XYZ file of C-alpha atoms in Angstrom:
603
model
C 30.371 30.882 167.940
C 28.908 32.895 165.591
C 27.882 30.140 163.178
C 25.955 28.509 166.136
C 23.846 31.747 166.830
C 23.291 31.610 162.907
C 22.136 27.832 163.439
C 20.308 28.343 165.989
C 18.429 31.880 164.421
C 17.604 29.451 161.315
C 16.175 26.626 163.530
C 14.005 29.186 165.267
C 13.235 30.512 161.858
C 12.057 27.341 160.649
C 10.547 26.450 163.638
C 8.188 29.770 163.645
C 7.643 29.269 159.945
C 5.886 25.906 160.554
C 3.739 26.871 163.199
C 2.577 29.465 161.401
C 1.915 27.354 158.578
C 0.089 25.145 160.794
C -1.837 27.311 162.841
C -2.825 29.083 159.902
C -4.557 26.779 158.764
C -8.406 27.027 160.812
C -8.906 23.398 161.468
C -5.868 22.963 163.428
C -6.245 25.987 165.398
C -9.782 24.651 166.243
C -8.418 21.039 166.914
C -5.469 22.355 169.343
C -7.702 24.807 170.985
C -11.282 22.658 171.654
C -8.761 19.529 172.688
C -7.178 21.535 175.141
C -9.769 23.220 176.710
C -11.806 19.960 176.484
C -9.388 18.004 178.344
C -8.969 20.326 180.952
C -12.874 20.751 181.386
C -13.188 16.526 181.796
C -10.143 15.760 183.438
C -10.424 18.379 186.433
C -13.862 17.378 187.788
C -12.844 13.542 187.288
C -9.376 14.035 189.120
C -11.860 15.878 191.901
C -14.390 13.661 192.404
C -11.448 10.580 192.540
C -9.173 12.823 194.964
C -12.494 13.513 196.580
C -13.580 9.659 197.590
C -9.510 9.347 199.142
C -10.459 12.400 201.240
C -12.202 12.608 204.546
C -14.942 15.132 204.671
C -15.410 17.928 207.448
C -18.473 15.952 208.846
C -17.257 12.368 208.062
C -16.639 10.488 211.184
C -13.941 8.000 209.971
C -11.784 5.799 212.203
C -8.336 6.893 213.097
C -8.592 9.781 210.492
C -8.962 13.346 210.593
C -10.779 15.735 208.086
C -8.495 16.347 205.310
C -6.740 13.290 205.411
C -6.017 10.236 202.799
C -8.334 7.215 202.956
C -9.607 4.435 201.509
C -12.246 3.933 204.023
C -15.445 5.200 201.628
C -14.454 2.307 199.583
C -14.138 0.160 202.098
C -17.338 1.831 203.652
C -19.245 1.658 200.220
C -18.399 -2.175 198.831
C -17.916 -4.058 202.540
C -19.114 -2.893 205.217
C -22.424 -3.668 207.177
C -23.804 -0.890 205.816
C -23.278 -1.871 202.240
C -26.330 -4.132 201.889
C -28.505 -1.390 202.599
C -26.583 1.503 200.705
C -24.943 -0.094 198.214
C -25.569 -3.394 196.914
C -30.031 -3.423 197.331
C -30.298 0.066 195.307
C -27.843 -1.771 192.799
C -30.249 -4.384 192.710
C -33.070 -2.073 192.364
C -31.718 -0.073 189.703
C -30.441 -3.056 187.632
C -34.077 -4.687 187.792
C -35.848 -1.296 186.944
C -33.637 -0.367 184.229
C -34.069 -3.984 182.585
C -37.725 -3.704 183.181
C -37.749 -0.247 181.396
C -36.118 -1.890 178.694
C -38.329 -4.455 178.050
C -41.544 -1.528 178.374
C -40.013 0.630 176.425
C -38.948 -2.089 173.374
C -42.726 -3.769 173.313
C -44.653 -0.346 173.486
C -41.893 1.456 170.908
C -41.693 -1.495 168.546
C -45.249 -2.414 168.612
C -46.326 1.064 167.496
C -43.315 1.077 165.213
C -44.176 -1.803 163.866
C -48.024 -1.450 163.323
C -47.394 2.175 161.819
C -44.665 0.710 158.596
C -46.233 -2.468 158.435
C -49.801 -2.775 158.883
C -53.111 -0.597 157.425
C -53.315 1.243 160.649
C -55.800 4.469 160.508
C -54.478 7.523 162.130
C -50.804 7.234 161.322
C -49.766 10.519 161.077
C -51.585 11.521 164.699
C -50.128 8.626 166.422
C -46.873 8.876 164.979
C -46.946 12.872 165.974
C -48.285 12.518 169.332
C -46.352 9.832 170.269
C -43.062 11.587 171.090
C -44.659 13.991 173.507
C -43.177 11.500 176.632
C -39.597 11.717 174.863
C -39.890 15.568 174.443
C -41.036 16.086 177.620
C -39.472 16.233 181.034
C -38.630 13.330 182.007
C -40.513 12.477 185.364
C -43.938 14.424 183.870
C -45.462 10.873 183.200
C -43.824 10.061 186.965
C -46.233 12.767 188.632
C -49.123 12.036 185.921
C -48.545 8.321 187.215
C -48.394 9.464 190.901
C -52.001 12.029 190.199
C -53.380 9.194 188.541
C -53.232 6.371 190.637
C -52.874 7.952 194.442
C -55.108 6.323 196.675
C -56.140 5.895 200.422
C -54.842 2.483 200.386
C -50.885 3.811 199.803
C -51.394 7.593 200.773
C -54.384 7.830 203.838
C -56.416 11.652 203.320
C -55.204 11.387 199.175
C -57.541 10.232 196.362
C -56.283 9.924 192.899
C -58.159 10.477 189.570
C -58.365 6.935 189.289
C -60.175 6.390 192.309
C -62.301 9.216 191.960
C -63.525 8.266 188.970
C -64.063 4.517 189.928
C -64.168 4.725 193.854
C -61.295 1.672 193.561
C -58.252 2.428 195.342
C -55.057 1.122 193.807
C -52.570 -0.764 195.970
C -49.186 0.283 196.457
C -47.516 -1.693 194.057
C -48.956 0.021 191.580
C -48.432 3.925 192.619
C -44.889 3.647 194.287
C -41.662 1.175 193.996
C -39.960 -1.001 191.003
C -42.790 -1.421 188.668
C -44.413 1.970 188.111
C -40.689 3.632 188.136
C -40.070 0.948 184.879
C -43.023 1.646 183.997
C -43.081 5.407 183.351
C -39.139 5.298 182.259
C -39.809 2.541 180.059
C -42.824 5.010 178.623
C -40.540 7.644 178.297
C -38.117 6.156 176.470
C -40.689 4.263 174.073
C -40.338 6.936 171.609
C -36.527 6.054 171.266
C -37.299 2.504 170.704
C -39.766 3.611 168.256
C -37.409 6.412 166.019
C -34.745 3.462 166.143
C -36.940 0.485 165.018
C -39.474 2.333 163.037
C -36.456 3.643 160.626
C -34.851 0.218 160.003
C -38.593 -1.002 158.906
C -39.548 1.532 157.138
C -36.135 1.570 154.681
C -34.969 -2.270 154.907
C -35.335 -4.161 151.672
C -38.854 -5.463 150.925
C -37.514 -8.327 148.929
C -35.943 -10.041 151.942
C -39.554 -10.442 153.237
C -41.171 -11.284 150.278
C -39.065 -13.573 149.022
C -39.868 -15.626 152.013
C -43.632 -15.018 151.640
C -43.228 -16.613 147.848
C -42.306 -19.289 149.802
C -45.588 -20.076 151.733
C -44.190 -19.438 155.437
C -46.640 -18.038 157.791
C -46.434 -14.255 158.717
C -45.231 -14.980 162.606
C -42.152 -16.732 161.321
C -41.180 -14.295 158.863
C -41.471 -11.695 161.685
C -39.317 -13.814 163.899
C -36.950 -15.106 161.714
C -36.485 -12.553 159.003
C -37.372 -8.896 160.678
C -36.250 -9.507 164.340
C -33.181 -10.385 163.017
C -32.568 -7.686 161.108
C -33.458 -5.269 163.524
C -30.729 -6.883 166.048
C -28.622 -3.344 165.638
C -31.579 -1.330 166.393
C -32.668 -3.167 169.082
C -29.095 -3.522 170.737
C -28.789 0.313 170.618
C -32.166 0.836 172.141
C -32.024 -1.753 175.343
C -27.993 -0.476 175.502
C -28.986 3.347 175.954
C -31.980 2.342 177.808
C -30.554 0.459 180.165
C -27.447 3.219 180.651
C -30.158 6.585 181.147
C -32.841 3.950 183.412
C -29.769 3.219 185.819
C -28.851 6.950 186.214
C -32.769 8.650 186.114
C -32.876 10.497 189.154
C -36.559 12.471 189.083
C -38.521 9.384 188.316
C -37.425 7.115 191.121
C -37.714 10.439 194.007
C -40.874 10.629 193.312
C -42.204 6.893 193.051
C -39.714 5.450 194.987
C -38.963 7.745 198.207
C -42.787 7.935 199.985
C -41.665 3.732 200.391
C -38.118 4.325 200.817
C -37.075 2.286 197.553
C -33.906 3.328 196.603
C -31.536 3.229 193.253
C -28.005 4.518 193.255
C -29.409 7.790 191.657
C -31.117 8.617 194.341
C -28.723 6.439 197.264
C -25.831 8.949 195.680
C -28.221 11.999 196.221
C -29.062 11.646 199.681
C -25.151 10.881 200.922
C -24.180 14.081 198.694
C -26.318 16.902 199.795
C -27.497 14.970 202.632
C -25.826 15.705 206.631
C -22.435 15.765 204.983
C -21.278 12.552 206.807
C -21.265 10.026 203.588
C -20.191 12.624 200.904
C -17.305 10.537 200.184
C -19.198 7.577 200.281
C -21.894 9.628 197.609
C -19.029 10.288 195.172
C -17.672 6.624 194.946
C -20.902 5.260 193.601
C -20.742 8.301 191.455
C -17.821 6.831 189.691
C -19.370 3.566 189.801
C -21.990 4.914 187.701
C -19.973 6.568 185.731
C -18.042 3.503 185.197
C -21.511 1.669 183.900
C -22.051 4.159 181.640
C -18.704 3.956 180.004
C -18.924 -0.190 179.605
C -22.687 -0.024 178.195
C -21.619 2.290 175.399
C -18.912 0.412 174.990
C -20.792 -2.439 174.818
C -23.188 -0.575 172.374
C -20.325 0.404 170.280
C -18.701 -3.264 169.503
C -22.053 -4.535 169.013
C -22.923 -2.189 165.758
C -19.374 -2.003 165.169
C -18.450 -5.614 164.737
C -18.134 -7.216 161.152
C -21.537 -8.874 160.747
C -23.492 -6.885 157.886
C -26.958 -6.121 158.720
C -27.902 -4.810 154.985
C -31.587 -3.923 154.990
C -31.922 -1.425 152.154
C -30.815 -2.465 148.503
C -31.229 -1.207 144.941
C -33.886 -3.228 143.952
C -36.471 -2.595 147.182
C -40.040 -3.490 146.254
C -43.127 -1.865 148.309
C -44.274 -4.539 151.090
C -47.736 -5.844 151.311
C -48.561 -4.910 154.628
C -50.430 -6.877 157.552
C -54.502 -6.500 156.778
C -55.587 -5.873 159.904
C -59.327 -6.328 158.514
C -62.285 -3.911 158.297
C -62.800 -4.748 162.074
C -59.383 -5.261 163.461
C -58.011 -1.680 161.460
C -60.525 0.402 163.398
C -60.397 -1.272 166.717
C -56.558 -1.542 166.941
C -56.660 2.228 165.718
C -59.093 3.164 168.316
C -57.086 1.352 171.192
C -53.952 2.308 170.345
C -55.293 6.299 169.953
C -57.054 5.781 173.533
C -53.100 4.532 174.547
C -51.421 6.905 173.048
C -53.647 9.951 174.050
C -53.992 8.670 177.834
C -49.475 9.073 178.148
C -49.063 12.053 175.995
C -52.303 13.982 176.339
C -52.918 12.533 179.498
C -49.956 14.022 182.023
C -51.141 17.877 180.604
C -55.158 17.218 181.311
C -54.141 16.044 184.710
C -51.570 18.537 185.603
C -54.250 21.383 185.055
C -56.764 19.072 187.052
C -54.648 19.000 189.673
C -53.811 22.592 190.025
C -57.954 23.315 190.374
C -58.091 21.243 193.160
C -58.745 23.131 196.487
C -56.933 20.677 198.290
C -54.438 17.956 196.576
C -56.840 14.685 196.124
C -59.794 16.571 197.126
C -62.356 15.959 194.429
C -65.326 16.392 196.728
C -65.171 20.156 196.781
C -65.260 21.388 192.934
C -62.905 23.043 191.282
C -61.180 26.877 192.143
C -58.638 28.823 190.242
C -57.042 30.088 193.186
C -53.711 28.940 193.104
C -53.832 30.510 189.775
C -55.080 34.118 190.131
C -54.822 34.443 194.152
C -52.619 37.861 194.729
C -52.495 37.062 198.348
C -50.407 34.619 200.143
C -51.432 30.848 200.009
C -48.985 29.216 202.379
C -45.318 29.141 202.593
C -44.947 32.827 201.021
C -46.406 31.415 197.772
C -49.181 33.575 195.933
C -51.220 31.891 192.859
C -49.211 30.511 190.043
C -49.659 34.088 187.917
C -48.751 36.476 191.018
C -46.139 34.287 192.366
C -42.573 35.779 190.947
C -40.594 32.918 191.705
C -42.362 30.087 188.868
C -41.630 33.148 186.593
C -37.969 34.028 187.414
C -37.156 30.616 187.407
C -38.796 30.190 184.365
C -37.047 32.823 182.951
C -33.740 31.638 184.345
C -34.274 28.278 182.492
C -34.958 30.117 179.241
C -31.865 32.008 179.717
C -29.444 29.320 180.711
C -31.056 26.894 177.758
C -30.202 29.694 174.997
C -27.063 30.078 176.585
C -26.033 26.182 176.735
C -27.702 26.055 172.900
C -25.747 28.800 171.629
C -22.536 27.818 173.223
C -22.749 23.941 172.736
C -24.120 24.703 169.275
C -21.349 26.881 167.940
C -18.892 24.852 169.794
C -20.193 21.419 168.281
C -20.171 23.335 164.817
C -16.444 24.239 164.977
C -15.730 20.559 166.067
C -17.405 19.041 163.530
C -16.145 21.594 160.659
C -12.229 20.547 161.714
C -12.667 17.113 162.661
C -14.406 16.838 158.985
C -11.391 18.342 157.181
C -8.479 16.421 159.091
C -10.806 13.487 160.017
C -7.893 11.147 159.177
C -5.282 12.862 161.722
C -5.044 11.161 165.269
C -5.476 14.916 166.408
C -9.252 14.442 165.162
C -10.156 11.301 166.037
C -8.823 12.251 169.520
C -10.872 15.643 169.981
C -13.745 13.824 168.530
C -13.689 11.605 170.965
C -13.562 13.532 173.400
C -16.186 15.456 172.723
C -18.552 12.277 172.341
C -17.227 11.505 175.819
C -20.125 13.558 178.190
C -22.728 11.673 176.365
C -21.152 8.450 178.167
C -21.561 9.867 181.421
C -24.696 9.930 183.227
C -25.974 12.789 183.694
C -26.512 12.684 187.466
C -22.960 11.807 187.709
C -21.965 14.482 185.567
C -23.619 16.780 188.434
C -22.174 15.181 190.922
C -18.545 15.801 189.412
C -18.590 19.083 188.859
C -20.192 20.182 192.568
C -16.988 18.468 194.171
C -14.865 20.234 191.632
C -17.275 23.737 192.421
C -17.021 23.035 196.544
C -13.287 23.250 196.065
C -13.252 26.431 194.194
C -15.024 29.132 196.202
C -15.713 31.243 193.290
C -16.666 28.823 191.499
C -19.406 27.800 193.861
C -20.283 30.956 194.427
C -21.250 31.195 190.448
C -24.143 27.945 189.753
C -25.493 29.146 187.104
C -22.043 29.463 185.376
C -21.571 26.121 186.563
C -24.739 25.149 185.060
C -23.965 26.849 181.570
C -20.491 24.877 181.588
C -21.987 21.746 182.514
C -25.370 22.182 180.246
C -22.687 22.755 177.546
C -20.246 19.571 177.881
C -23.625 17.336 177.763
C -24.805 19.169 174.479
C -21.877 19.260 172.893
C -22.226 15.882 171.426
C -25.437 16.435 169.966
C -24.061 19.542 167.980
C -20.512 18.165 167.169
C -22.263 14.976 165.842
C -24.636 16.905 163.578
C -21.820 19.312 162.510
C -19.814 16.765 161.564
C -22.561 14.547 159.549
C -23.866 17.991 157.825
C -19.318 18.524 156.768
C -19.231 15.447 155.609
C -21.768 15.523 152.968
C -20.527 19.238 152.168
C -17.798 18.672 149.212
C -14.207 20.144 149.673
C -14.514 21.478 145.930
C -17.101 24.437 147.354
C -15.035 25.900 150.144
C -11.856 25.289 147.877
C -13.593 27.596 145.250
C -13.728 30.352 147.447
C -10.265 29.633 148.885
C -8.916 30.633 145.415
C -10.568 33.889 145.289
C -8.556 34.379 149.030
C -12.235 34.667 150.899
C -11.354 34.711 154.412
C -12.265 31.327 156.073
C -14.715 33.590 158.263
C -16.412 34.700 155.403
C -16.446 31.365 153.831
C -18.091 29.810 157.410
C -21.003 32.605 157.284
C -21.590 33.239 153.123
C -21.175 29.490 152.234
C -20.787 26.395 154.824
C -23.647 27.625 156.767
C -26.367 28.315 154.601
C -25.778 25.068 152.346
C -26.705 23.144 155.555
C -28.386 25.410 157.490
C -30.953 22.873 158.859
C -28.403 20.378 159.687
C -26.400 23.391 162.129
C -29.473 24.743 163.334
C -30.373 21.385 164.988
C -27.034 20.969 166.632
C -28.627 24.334 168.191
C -31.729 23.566 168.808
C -31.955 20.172 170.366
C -29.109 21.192 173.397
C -32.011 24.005 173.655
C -34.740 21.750 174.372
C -33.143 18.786 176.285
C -31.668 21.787 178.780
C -34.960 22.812 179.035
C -36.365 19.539 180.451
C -33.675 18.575 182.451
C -33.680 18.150 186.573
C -30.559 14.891 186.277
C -27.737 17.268 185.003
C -28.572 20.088 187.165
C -29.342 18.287 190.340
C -26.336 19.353 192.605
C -25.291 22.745 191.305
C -28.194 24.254 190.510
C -29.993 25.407 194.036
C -33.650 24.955 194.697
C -35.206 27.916 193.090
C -32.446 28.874 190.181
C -34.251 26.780 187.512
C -37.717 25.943 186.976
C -37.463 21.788 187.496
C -35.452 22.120 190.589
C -38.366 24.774 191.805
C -41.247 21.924 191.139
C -39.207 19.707 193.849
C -38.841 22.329 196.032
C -42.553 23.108 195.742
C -43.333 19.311 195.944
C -41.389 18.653 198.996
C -43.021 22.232 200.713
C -46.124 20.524 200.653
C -47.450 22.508 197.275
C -48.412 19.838 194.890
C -50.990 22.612 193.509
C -48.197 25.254 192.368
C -46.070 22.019 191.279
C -48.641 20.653 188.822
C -49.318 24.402 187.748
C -45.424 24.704 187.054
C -45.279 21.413 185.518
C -48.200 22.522 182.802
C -46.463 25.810 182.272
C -42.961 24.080 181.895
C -44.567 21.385 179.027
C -46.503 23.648 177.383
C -43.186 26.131 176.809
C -41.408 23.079 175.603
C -44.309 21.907 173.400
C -44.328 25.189 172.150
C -40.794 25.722 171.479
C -40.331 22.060 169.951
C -43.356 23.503 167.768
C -41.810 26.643 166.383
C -38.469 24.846 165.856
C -40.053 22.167 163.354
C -41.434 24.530 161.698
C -38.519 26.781 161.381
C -35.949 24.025 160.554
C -38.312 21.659 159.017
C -36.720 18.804 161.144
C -39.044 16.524 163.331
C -37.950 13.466 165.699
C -40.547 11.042 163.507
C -40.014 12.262 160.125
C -39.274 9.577 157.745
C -41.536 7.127 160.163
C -45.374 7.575 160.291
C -47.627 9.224 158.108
């Protein structure tokens, strides 16, 4: 008996020994820890929103059910019923031809100025290459309401007159201002400057002999581009159209505003309305959220076997010569320079001249009547308890509120991200690793919209919970960023040799110590922008924060609440203020960290 309780003692010993040993050693604790709490942040709001399309709802009406009970009706209601045409299957349609369109937009426009800057003897690099990232930094339906101020007319909107038609007294047709091509249009704009980081690296670094070897060889310049460079750039331009296609299919704020006055839906916005709608399709809302989720998953997916497979796309070598680039001739330099400045300046310079346009109008499309800064500096009430844009508290506090919740998601997902990638980098070749990696690359597969989605059924069933959005916002902000951060981290640790923290293990620094006095500062830029860019995409985003942020909390959900109050004035005004604070910010951080989206590319 006694031996036994000795055996058993030692076991327990042992046991405790070893999990000191391993928890004492930082990178576990942070691997054991982040997986945990990682897992249990992902898996609840799935198992929710999946428990939550079995469920009836308190206003569904559903056929020999009661609320509370199990059904698969929501399926049944979603994929094959005679409702499904209309709510289902056409905004599938719709958002499958937009998001192809956008991909096609967004690859010629991206690639074309990608290509001109690194291969041709284009004037004005370093301006074009600058200001063309604006769209990308900006939020994301800005070019949607510079589109919508632009091209309004009395043919599509009867009492509104867009720039366009004040300016040329033609009115454009409907085509043009609302549905499937402008909604391509401006997504395919916005994402241009993706195409263009993507594309514009690969030709700037690949190997100049591949080219010139081929113009030794007397073949014309068009066939070297198509069968030399286009084939080169097949990972760069899988990865663009992939991720493309995956955000057009999930944009939300883009297609509301081009594609509700008409009543053209995309599951974005077919999912929004039978969310927060009566409350009689919620179920209905949160099965084509999976389905989008579902998308999301197989395009990266698709993404990932496509630059993962064995085929070697070498493009930069050790014996890279300097390419003779495309003479564009005395003429042809300074009018392809000119146009594409005109181009460039009327999307990214364009959406702020018209936004402040807009908000001097005394009445939205009223250009007959001047000019008035009164829903600026008006202290009395305009309509709908709104003041001018400086004496109306709300734009502020909201503004303020977005600030806040930005740092907060930024400093969270940033410190988060940098503990990720600091243990994932020192037991990178444990399963343990690979698995909390993973799943912190995971939010970045869902769309964002979906994301939103998730966590309001989780919040509805939590009453505290619900009762807290703008926690809900910070925890949500914070799973989307932490991607950005943990991928940074983890590409800054793995340039970082073990020899330098190993130095200071020996003279028994504490690993706290060694974090602050040497890991950080020897990559300080690298950290900082796992910091910084959660920071500004939280400050331009309306997708992630659609369904548990109320009207009001944030700035971008206030613009739509302005927009749909009938105050297009104080919405441009807000708009300005919102892209301006960005700009600003994006400013200050370049020059801070020294990092810039299209360094390395033009100039």
């Amino acid at each position: 008996m006694d031996l036994n309780i000795q055996s058993l003692k030692q076991s327990a010993k042992k046991t405790c020994n070893k999990g000191l040993t391993f928890f004492g050693v930082p990178a576990n604790t942070i691997l054991i820890f982040f997986g945990v709490l990682l897992l249990v942040l992902q898996l609840a709001p799935l198992v929710t929103v999946l428990i939550d399309t079995l469920t009836v709802h308190l206003m569904e009406n559903v056929p020999n059910a009661k609320y509370g009970d199990m059904t698969f009706y929501h399926y049944y209601s979603v994929f094959g019923s005679k409702t499904s045409w209309k709510d289902f299957y056409l905004p599938l349609i719709n958002s499958l031809a937009v998001s192809v369109l956008a991909c096609i937009f967004a690859i010629v426009f991206g690639g074309t100025v990608a290509y001109l800057i690194t291969r041709t003897n284009l004037r004005f690099k370093k301006f074009i290459s600058t200001v063309f990232i604006f769209p990308y930094i900006m939020p994301q339906w800005t070019l949607a309401l510079f589109w919508k101020n632009m091209f309004i007319s009395t043919s599509c909107s009867p009492g509104y007159v867009g720039e366009f038609q004040a300016i040329t007294g033609l009115a454009s047709p409907e085509w043009m201002v609302y549905g499937m091509f402008p909604i391509a249009l401006v997504l395919g704009l916005h994402y241009a400057p993706f195409a263009y980081i993507l594309i514009g690296g690969i030709l700037r670094n690949m190997d100049a002999n591949l080219e010139e070897a081929a113009t030794i060889l007397n073949i014309p310049r068009w066939k070297i581009f198509t069968k030399v460079t286009i084939p080169i750039l097949k990972p760069a331009l899988l990865s663009t159209i992939l991720l493309v296609f995956s955000s057009a299919m999930s944009s939300y704020p883009v297609a509301v505003t081009l594609g509700k006055p008409i009543g053209f839906e995309v599951l974005a916005t077919k999912m929004q309305s039978m969310i927060q709608g009566n409350g009689t399709k919620v179920g209905q809302g949160n099965v084509i959220s999976l389905v989008l989720i579902i998308i999301g998953v197989l395009i990266l997916l698709m993404n990932t076997l496509s630059t993962g497979s064995r085929k070697q796309y070498t493009t930069v070598s050790g014996k890279s010569g300097q390419v003779s680039k495309v003479n564009l001739g005395k003429v042809g330099k300074w009018i392809t320079s000119g146009v594409l400045s005109v181009i460039v300046l009327f999307f990214c310079i364009g959406p702020m001249v018209s936004f402040l346009l807009e908000s001097l109008l005394p009445n939205s499309g009223d250009y007959s009547s001047g000019l008035t800064t009164r829903w600026w500096t008006s202290k009395v009430e305009l309509r709908n308890g709104y003041k001018g844009i400086f004496y109306t508290p709300q734009i502020w506090e909201a503004l303020g509120r977005s600030v806040a919740l930005s740092i907060c998601c930024a400093l969270i997902a940033g410190t988060v991200g940098l503990l990720i990638g600091y243990a994932v980098s020192k037991k990178r070749k444990s399963k343990g690793a690979q698995f909390v990696n993973g799943l912190a690359f995971l939010p970045y597969l869902l769309p964002s919209i979906s994301l939103s989605a998730v966590f309001f059924s989780l919040s509805t069933n939590i009453k505290w919970l619900y009762a807290l959005p703008f926690l809900v916002c910070i925890i949500v902000g914070v799973l989307k960023y932490i991607p950005f951060a943990s991928r940074s981290s983890l590409n800054a640790m793995l340039q970082l040799s073990n020899e330098i923290e190993e130095a200071a293990m020996i003279q028994n620094i504490p690993w706290w110590k060694r974090m602050i006095r040497i890991v950080f500062p020897i990559q300080k830029s690298s950290f900082l922008s796992g910091y910084l860019l959660p920071f500004i995409s939280c400050m331009r985003e309306l997708s992630l924060f659609v369904f548990i942020a109320p009207s009001g909390l944030i700035l971008t959900t206030l613009m739509f609440q302005l927009s749909e109050t009938g105050l297009p004035a104080l919405e441009n005004g807000a708009n300005l203020i919102l892209v301006v604070v960005i700009l600003i910010f994006n400013y200050l951080i370049n020059k801070v960290t020294g990092a810039s989206l299209d360094k390395g590319i033009g100039g």
